CSV table of C-alpha atoms in Angstrom, one decimal:
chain,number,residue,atom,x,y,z
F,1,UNK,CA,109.1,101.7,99.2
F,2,UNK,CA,110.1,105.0,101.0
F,3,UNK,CA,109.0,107.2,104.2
F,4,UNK,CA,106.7,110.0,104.3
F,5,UNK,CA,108.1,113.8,102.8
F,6,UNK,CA,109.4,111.5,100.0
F,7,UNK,CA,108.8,113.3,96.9
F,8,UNK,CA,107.0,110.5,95.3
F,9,UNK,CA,104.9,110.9,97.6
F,10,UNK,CA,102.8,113.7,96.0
F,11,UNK,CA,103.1,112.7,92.1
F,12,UNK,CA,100.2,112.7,91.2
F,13,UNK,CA,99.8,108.5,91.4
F,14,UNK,CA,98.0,108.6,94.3
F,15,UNK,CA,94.9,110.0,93.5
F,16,UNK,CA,92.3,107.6,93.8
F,17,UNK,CA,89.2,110.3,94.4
F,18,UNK,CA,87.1,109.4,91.4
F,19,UNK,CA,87.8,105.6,92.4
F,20,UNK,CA,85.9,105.2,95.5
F,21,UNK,CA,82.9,107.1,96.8
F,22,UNK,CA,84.8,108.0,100.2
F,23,UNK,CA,82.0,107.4,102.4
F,24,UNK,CA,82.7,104.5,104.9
F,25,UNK,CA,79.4,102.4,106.9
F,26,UNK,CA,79.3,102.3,110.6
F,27,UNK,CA,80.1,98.7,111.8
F,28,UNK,CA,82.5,97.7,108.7
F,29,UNK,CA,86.2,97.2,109.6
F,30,UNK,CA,88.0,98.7,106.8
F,31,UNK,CA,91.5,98.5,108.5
F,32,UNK,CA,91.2,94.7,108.5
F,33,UNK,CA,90.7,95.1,104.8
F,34,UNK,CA,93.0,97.7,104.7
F,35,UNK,CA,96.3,95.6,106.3
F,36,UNK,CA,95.7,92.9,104.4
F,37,UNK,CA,96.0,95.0,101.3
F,38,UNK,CA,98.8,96.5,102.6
F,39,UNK,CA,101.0,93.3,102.5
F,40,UNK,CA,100.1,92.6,99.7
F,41,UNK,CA,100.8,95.8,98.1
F,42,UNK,CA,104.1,95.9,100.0
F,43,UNK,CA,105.2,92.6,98.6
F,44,UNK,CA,104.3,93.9,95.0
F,45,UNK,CA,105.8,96.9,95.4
F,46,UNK,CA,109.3,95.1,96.1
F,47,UNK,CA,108.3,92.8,93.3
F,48,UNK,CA,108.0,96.2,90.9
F,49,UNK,CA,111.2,97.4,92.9
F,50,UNK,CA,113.5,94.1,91.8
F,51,UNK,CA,112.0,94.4,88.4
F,52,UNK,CA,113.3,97.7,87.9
F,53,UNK,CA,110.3,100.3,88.6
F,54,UNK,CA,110.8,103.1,90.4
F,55,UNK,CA,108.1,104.4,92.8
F,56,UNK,CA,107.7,107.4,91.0
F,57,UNK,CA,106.6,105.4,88.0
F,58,UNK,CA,104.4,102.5,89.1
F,59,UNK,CA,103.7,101.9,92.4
F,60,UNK,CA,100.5,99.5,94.2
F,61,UNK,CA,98.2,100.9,96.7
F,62,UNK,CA,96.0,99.4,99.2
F,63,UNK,CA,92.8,100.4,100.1
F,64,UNK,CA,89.3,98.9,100.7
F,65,UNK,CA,85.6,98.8,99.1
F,66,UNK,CA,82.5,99.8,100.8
F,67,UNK,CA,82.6,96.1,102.4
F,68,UNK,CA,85.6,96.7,104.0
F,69,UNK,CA,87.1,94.1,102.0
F,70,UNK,CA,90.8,95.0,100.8
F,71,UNK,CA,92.1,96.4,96.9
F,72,UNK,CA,95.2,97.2,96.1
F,73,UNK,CA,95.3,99.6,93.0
F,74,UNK,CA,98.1,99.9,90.8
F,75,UNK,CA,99.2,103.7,89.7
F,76,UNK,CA,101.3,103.7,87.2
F,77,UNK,CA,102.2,106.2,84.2
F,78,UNK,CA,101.3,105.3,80.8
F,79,UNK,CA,105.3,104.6,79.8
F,80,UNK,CA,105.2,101.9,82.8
F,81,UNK,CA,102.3,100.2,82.3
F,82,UNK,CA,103.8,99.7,78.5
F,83,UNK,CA,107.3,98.4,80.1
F,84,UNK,CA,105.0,96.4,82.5
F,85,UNK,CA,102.9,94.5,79.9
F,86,UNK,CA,105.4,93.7,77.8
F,87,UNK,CA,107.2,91.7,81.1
F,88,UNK,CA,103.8,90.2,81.9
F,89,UNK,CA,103.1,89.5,78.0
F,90,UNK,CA,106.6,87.6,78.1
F,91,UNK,CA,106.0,85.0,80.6
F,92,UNK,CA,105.3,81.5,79.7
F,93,UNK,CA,101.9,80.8,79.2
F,94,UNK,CA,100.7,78.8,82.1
F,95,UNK,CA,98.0,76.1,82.4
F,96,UNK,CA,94.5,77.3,81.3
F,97,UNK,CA,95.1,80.9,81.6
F,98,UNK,CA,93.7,83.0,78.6
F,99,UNK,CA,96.6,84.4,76.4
């Protein structure tokens, strides 16, 4: 997905502050959370990659709750999450999902 002093790095996707309260418990092991959220947002983020996004568009994020348990968020800019829905709207309905 690209190194650190990438430019789309700092565009504005990333800014999760009104999205968690930022105050971690003693005891919890967030980075357990954390890396297993990171793999997973890795594999999404090629996913989104071989679909055509570009990072500076749509790009998922990992992180952790209050439990420590992992999240991965999904930025994305308005245009993308329109180009995205209309992938995830084409797909086959599959067995007992709601569509």
């Amino acid at each position: 997905m690209g190194g650190s002093g990438e430019g789309w790095l700092s565009d504005g996707l990333d800014d999760t502050a009104s999205a968690a309260s930022g105050l971690w418990v003693r005891g919890v092991d967030y980075m357990a959370g954390w890396r297993v959220a990171r793999e997973s947002a890795d594999r999404l983020n090629r996913a989104l990659l071989g679909a055509g996004f570009e990072p500076s568009e749509v790009r998922a994020v990992a992180s952790t709750d209050a439990e420590g348990r992992g999240v991965v968020r999904v930025a994305c800019w308005p245009d993308a999450v329109e180009r995205l829905a209309g992938l995830l709207e084409a797909l086959p309905p599959r067995d007992g999902g709601a569509r």
